[in-house]
CSV table of C-alpha atoms and ligand atoms in Angstrom, one decimal:
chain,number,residue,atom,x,y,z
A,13,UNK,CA,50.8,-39.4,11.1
A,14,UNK,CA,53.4,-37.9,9.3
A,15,UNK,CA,55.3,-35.0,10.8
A,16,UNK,CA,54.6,-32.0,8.1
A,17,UNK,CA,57.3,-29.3,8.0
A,18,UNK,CA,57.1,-26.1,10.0
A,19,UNK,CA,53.3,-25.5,11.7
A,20,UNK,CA,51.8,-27.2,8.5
A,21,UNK,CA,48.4,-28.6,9.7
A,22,UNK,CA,46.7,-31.3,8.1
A,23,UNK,CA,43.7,-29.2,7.1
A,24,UNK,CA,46.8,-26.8,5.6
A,25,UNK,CA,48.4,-29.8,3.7
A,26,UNK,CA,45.3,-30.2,1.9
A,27,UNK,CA,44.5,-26.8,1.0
A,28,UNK,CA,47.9,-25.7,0.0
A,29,UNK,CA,49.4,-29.0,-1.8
A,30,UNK,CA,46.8,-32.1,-2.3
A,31,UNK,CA,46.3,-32.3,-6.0
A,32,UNK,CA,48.4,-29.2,-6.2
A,33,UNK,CA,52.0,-29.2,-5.7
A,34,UNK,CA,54.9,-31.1,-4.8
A,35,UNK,CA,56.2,-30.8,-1.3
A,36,UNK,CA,59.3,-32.2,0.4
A,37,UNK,CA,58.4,-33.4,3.9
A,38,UNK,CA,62.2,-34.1,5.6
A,39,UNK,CA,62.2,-36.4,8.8
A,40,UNK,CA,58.4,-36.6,8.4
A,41,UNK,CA,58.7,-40.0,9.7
A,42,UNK,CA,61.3,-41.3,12.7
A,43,UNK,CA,61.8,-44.5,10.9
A,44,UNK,CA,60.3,-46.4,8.1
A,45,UNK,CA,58.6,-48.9,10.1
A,46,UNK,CA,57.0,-51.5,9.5
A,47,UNK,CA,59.7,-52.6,6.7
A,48,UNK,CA,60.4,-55.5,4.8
A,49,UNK,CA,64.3,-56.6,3.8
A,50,UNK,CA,65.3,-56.9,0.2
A,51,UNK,CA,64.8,-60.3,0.5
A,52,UNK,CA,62.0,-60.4,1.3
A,53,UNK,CA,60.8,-57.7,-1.5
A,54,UNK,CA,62.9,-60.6,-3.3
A,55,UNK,CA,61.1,-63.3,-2.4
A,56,UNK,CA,57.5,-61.5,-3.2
A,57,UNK,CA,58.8,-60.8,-7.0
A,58,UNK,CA,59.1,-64.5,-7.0
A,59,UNK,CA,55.3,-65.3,-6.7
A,60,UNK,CA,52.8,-65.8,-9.3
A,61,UNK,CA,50.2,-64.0,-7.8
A,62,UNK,CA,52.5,-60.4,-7.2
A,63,UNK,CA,53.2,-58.0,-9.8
A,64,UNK,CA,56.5,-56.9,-10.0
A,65,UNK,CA,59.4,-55.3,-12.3
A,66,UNK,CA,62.6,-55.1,-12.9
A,67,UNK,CA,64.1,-51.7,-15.0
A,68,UNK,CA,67.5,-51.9,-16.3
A,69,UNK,CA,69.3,-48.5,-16.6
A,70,UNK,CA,71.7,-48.9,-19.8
A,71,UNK,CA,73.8,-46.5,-19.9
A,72,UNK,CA,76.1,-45.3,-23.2
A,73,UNK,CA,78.2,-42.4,-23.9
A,74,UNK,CA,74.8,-41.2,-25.8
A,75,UNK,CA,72.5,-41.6,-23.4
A,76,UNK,CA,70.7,-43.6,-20.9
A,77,UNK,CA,67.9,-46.1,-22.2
A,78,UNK,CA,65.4,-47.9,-19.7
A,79,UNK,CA,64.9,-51.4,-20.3
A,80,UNK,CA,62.0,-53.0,-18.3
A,81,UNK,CA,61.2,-56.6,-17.3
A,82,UNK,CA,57.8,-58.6,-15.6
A,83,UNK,CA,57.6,-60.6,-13.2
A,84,UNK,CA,57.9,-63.4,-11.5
A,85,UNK,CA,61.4,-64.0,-11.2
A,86,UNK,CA,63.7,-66.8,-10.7
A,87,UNK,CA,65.6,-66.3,-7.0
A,88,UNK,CA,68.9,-67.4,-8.9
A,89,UNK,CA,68.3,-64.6,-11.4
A,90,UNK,CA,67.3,-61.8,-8.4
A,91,UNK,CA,70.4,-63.1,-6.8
A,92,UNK,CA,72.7,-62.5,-9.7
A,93,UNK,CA,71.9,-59.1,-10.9
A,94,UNK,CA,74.9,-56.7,-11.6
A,95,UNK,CA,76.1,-54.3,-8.5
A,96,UNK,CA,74.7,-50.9,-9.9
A,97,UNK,CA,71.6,-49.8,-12.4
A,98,UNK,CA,68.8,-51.4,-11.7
A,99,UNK,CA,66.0,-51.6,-9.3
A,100,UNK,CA,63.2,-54.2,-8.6
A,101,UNK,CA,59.8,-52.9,-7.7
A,102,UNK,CA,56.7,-54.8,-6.5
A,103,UNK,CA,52.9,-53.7,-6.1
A,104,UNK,CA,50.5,-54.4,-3.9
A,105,UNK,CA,52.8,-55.2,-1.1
A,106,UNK,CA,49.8,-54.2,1.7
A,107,UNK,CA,47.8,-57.3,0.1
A,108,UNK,CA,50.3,-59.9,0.2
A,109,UNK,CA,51.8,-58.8,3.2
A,110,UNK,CA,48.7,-57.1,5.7
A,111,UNK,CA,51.1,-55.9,9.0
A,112,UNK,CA,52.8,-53.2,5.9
A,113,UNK,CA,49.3,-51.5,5.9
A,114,UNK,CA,50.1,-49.5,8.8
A,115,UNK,CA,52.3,-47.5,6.7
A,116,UNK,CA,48.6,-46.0,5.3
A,117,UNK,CA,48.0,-44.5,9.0
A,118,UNK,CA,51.2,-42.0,8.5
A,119,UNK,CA,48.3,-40.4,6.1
A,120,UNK,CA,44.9,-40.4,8.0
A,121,UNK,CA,44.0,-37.3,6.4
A,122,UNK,CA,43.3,-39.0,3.3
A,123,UNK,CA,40.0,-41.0,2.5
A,124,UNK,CA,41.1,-44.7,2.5
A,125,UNK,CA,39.0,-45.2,-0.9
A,126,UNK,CA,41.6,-43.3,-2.2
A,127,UNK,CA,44.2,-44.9,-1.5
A,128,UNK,CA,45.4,-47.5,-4.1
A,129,UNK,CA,48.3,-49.4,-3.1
A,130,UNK,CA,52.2,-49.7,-1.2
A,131,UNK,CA,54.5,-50.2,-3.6
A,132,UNK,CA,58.3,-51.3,-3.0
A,133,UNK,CA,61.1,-50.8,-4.6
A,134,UNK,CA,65.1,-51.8,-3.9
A,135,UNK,CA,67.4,-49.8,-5.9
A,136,UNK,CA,71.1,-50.9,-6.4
A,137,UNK,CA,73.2,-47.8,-6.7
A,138,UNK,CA,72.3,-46.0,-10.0
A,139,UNK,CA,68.6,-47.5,-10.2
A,140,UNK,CA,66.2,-46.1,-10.8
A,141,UNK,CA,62.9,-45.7,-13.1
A,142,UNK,CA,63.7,-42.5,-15.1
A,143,UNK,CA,62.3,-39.2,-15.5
A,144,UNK,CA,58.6,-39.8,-15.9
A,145,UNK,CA,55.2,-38.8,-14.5
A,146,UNK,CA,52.3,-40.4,-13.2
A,147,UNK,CA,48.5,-40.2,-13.6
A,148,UNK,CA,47.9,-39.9,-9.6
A,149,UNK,CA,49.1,-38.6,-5.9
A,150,UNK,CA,51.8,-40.6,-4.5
A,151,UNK,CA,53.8,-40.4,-1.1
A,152,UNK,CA,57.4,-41.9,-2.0
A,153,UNK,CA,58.7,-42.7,2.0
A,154,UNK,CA,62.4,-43.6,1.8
A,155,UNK,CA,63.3,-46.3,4.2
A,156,UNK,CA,66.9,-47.4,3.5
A,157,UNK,CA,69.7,-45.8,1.6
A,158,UNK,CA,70.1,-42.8,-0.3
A,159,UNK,CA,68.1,-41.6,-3.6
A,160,UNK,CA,68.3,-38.5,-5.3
A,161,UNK,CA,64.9,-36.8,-6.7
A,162,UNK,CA,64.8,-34.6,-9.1
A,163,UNK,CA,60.9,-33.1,-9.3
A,164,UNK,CA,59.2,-30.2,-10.5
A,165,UNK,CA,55.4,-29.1,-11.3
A,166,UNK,CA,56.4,-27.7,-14.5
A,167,UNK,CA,56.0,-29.3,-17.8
A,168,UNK,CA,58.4,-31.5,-19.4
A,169,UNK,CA,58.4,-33.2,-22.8
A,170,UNK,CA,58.3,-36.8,-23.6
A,171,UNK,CA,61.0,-39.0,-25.1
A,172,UNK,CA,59.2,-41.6,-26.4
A,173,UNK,CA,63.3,-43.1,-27.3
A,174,UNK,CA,64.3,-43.5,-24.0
A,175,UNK,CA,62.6,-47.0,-23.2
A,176,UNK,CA,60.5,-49.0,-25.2
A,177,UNK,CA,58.4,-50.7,-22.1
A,178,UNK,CA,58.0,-47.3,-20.3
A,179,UNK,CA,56.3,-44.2,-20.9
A,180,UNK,CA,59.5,-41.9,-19.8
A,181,UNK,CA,60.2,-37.9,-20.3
A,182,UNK,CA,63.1,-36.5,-21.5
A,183,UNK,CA,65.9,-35.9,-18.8
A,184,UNK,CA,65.3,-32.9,-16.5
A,185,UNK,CA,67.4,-30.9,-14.1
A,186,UNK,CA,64.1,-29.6,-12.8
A,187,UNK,CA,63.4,-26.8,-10.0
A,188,UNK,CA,64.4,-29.5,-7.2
A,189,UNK,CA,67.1,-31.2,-6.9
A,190,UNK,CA,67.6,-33.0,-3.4
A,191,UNK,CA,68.9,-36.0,-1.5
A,192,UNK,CA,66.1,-38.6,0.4
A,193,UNK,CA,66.9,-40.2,3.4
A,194,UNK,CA,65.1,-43.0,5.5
A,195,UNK,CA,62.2,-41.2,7.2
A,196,UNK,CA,62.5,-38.5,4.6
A,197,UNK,CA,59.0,-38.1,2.2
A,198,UNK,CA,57.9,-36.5,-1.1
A,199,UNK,CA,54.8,-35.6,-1.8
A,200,UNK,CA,53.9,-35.3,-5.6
A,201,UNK,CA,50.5,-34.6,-7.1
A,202,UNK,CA,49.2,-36.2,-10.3
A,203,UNK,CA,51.4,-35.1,-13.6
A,204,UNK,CA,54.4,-33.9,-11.7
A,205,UNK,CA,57.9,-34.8,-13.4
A,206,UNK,CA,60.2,-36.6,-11.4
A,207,UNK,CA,62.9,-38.5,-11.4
A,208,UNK,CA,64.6,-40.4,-8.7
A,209,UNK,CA,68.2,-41.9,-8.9
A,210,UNK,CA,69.8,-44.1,-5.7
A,211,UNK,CA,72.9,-42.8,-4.6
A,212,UNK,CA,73.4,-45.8,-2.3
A,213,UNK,CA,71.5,-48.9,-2.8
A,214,UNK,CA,67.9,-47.7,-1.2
A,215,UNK,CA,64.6,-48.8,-0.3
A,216,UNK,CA,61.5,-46.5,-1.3
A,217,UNK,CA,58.0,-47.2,-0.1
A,218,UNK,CA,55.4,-45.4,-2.6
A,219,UNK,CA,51.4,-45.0,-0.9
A,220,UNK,CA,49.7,-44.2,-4.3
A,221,UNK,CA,46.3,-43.3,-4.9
A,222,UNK,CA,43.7,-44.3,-7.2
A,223,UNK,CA,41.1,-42.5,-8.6
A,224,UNK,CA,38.1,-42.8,-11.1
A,225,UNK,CA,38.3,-42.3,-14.6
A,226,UNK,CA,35.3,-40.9,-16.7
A,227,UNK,CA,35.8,-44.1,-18.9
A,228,UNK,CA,35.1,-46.1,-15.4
A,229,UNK,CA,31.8,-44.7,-15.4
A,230,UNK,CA,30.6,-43.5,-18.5
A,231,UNK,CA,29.1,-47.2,-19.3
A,232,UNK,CA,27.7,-48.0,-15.9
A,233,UNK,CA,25.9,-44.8,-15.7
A,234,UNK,CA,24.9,-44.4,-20.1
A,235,UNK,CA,26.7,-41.0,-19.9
A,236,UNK,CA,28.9,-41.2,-23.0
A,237,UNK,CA,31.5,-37.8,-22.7
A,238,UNK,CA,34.3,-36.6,-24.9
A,239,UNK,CA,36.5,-36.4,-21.5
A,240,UNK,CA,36.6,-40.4,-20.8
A,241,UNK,CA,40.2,-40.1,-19.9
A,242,UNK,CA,39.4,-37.1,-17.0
A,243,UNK,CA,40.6,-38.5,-13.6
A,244,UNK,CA,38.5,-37.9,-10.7
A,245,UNK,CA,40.2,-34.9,-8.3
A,246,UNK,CA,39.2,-33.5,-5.1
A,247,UNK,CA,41.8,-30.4,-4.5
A,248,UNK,CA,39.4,-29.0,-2.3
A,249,UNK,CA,39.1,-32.2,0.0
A,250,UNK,CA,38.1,-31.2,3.1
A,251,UNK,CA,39.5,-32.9,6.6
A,252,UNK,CA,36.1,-33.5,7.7
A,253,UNK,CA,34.9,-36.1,5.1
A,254,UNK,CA,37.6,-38.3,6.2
A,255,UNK,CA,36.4,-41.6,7.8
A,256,UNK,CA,37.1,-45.3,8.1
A,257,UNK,CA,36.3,-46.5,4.7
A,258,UNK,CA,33.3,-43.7,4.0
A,259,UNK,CA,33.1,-42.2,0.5
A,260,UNK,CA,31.8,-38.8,1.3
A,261,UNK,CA,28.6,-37.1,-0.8
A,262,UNK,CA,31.0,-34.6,-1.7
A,263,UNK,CA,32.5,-37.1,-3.3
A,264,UNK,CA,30.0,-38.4,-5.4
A,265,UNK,CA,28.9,-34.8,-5.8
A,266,UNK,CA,32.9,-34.2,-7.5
A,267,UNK,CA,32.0,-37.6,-9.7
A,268,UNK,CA,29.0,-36.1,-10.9
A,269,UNK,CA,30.1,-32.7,-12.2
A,270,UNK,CA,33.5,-34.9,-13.7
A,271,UNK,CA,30.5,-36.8,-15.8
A,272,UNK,CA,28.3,-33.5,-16.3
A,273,UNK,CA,25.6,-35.1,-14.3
A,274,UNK,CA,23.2,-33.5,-12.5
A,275,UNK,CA,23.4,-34.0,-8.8
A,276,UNK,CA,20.0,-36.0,-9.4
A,277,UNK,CA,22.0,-38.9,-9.8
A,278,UNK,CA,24.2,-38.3,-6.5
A,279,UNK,CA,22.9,-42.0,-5.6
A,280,UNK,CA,24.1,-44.2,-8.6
A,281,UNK,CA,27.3,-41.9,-8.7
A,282,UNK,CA,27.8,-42.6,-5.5
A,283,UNK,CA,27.3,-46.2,-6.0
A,284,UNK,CA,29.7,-46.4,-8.7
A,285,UNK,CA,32.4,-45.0,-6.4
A,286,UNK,CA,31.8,-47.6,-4.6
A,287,UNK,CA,32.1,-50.6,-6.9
A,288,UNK,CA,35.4,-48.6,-8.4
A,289,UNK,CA,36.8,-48.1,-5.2
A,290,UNK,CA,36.2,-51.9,-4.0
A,291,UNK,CA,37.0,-53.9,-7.1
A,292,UNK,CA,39.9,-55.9,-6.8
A,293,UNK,CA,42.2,-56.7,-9.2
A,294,UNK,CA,41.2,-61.0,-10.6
A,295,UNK,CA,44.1,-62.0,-9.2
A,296,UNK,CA,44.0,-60.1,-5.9
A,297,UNK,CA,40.5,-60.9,-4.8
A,298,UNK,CA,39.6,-63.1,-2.1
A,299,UNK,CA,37.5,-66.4,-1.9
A,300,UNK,CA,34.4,-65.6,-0.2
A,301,UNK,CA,33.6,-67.6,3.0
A,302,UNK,CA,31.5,-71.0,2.3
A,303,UNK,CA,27.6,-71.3,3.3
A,304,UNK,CA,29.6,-73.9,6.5
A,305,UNK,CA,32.4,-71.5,7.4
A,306,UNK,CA,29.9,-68.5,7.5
A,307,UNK,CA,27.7,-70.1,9.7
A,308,UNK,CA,30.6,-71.7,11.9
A,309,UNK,CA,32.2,-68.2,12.0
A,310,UNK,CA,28.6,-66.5,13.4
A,311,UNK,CA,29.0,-68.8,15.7
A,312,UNK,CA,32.4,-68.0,16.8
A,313,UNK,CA,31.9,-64.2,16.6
A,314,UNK,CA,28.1,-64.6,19.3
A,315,UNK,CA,31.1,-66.7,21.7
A,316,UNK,CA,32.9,-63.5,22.1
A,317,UNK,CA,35.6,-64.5,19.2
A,318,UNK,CA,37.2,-61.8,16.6
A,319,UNK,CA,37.6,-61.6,12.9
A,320,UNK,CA,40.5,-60.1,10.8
A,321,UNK,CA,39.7,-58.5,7.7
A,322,UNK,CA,41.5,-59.9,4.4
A,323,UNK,CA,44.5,-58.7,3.8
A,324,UNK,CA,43.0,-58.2,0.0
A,325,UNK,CA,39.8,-57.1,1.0
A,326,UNK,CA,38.2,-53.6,0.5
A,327,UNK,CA,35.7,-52.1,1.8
A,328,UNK,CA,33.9,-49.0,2.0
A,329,UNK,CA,30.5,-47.5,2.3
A,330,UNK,CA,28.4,-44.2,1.8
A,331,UNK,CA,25.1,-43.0,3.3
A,332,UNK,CA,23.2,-45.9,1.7
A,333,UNK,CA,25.4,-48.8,0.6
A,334,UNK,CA,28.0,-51.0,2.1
A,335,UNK,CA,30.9,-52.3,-0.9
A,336,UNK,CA,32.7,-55.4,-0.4
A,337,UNK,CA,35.1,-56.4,-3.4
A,338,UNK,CA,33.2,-55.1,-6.1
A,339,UNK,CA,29.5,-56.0,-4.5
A,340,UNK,CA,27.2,-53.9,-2.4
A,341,UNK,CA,24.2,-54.0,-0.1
A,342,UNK,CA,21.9,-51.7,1.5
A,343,UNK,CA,23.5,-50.4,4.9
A,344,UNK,CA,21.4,-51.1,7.5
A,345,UNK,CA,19.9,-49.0,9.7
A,346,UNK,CA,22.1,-48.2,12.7
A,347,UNK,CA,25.2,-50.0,11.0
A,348,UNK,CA,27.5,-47.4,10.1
A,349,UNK,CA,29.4,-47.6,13.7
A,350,UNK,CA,30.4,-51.0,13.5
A,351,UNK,CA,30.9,-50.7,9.9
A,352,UNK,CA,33.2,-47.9,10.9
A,353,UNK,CA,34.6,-49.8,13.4
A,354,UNK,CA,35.6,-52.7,10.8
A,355,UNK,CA,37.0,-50.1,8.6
A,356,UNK,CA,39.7,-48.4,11.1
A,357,UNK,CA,40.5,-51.4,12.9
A,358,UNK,CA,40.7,-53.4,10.0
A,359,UNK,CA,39.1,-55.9,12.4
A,360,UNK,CA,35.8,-57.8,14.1
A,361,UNK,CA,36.7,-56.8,17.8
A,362,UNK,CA,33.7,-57.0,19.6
A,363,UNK,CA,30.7,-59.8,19.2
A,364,UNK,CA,28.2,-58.6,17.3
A,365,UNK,CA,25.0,-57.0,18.7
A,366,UNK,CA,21.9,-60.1,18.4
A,367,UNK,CA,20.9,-57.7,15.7
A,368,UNK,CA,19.1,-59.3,13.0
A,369,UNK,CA,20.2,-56.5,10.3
A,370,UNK,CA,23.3,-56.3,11.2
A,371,UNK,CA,23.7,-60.4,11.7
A,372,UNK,CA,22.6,-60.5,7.8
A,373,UNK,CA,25.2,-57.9,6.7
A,374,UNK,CA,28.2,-59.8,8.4
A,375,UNK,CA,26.7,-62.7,7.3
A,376,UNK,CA,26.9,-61.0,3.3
A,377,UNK,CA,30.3,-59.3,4.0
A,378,UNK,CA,31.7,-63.0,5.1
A,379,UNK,CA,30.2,-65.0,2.0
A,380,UNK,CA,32.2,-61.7,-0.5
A,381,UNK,CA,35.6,-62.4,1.0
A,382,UNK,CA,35.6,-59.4,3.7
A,383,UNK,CA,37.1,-61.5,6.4
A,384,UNK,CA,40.4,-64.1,7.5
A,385,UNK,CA,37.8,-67.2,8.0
A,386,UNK,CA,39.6,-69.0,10.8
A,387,UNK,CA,40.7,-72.9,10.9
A,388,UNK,CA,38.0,-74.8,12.5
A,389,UNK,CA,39.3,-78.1,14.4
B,414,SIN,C1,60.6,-46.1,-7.3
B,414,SIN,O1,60.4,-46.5,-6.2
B,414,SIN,O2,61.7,-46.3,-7.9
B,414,SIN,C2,59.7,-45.4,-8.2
B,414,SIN,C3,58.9,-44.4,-7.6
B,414,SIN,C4,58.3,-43.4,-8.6
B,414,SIN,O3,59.1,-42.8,-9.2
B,414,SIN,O4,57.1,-43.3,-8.7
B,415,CO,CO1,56.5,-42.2,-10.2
């Protein structure tokens, strides 16, 4: 877990700053590990299947403009970049690469649901993505180099000039000003300005959240509102609804007031949490096992064998429903252990009980992607 400043406690963290204010968390981890080098952030920006960017930082005697390109990218052309001003940032990087997801244990007090994504970025010196804000929580980790961060929780304006590709704000000097260096981390809630520049050529490791929109909802649940574009919050999450992959009934409780339903339909909120919280992105969700491989892998797992979960798969459940990728089924009775289990360890470690129930669900959660399906000689 991270190492908060002073006596701060977990359960203080989230009272005092989650969803609230920024906070500046020095040496909160030893080192950034598990890392990955810029080339190998290089070589992921090269793939079809990753989303990545570049930003160009042009600067005049006016001022600076932000110029942004998509990936993929030629290797020759990542190789050949000028020395300063730009930076290369790629999403997803848990998903494509599973070992970097033990970055997400530095923050245990968080529900997983919640969390989105690890995004990388390599800075040369001078990169950087401009003064801007963004619509949820983020921990920036700096591993390598130097970058500078200017952040505040006051309001600043847009400048809709300074990039045509990204939404930026006008340049700000901002109430903090301070140098990030590896093991160093930021904590910034949803709509706070900031603005980070590398001083040396640096590496910054970004765990962002996710959370619900009304629009995510309204259709599902036929509760058209005038606040589609209100983002779920939970500024009074409490340290005891966190568990492997469980979306708490406060939770869904939050979701319903957001939507201005009564707590009625706690259920089908709940249950659209869920889906939300599970759906992959097309390109990011993984082939289910075949009818053959499921029953070859039942087979393997009642000889004592062990499953990985997907790298891309997500799952999480609530007091009635287990979500795979976008899909659910009724939990079974007694599951919620192993289903636990599966969640923290991101793993199938122990055979599975000669429980018919609970034979079925793996049997479901195999045939929507939620495992590694071995090679059978
Ligand atoms: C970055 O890693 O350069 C961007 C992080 C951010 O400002 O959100
Ligand atoms: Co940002």
């Amino acid at each position: 877990m991270l190492k908060l400043p002073g006596n701060l406690t977990a359960e203080a963290f989230l009272k005092r700053y989650w969803q609230k204010q920024p906070l500046f968390m020095p040496s909160a981890l030893n080192r950034l590990r598990p890392a990955i080098t810029r080339n190998e952030l290089g070589w992921l920006a090269t793939l079809e299947d990753v989303e990545s960017r570049l930003v160009f930082v042009e600067r005049s005697n006016k001022r600076c403009r932000y110029r942004a390109e998509t990936g993929p990218f030629e290797s020759e052309y990542l190789q050949n970049l000028p020395k300063r001003d730009w930076t290369l940032l790629v999403h997803d990087v848990e998903k494509h690469l599973p070992a970097m997801r033990a970055l997400f244990e530095h923050v245990p007090f968080i529900p997983d649901w919640r969390v989105d994504d690890l995004m990388v970025s390599f800075a040369a010196p001078g990169g950087g993505v401009g003064p801007h804000k963004d619509n949820y929580d983020v921990f920036l980790c700096q591993g390598i180099g130097v970058r500078n961060w200017h952040f505040t929780n006051d309001k600043v304006i847009a400048d809709p000039d300074a990039s045509d590709e990204l939404a930026l704000l006008s340049e700000f000097t901002g109430d903090k000003n301070l140098d990030t260096v590896e093991g160093d981390v930021l904590y910034l809630p949803p709509g706070a300005p900031h603005w980070g520049t590398a001083k040396r050529a640096c590496m910054t490791y970004s765990i962002g959240m996710r959370a619900p929109q009304v629009s995510d909802f309204s259709f599902a649940l036929n509760c058209p509102s005038p606040n589609d574009d209100d983002f779920y919050r939970d500024p009074d999450l409490d340290i005891d609804e966190v568990r492997p992959g469980y979306i708490s009934s406060a939770a869904a409780r939050r979701a319903s007031s957001l939507l201005g339903l009564s707590n009625e339909q706690h259920d089908e909120v709940s249950e659209a949490l869920g889906y939300f919280a599970t759906k992959a992105k097309d390109w990011l969700k993984p082939d289910g096992a075949s009818p053959e491989e499921t029953e070859e892998t039942l087979e393997m797992l009642r000889n004592g064998g062990h499953l990985d979960v997907h790298g891309m798969s997500q799952i999480a459940f609530d007091d009635r429903t287990l979500y795979v990728n976008g899909s659910g089924m009724e939990l079974p009775h007694n599951a919620t252990p192993l289903i636990e289990q599966i969640c923290g360890d991101r793993s199938l470690a122990r055979s599975i009980p000669g429980d018919i129930e609970q034979d079925k669900m793996i049997r479901w959660m195999l045939r929507h992607g939620a495992f590694e399906i071995p090679e059978h000689s």
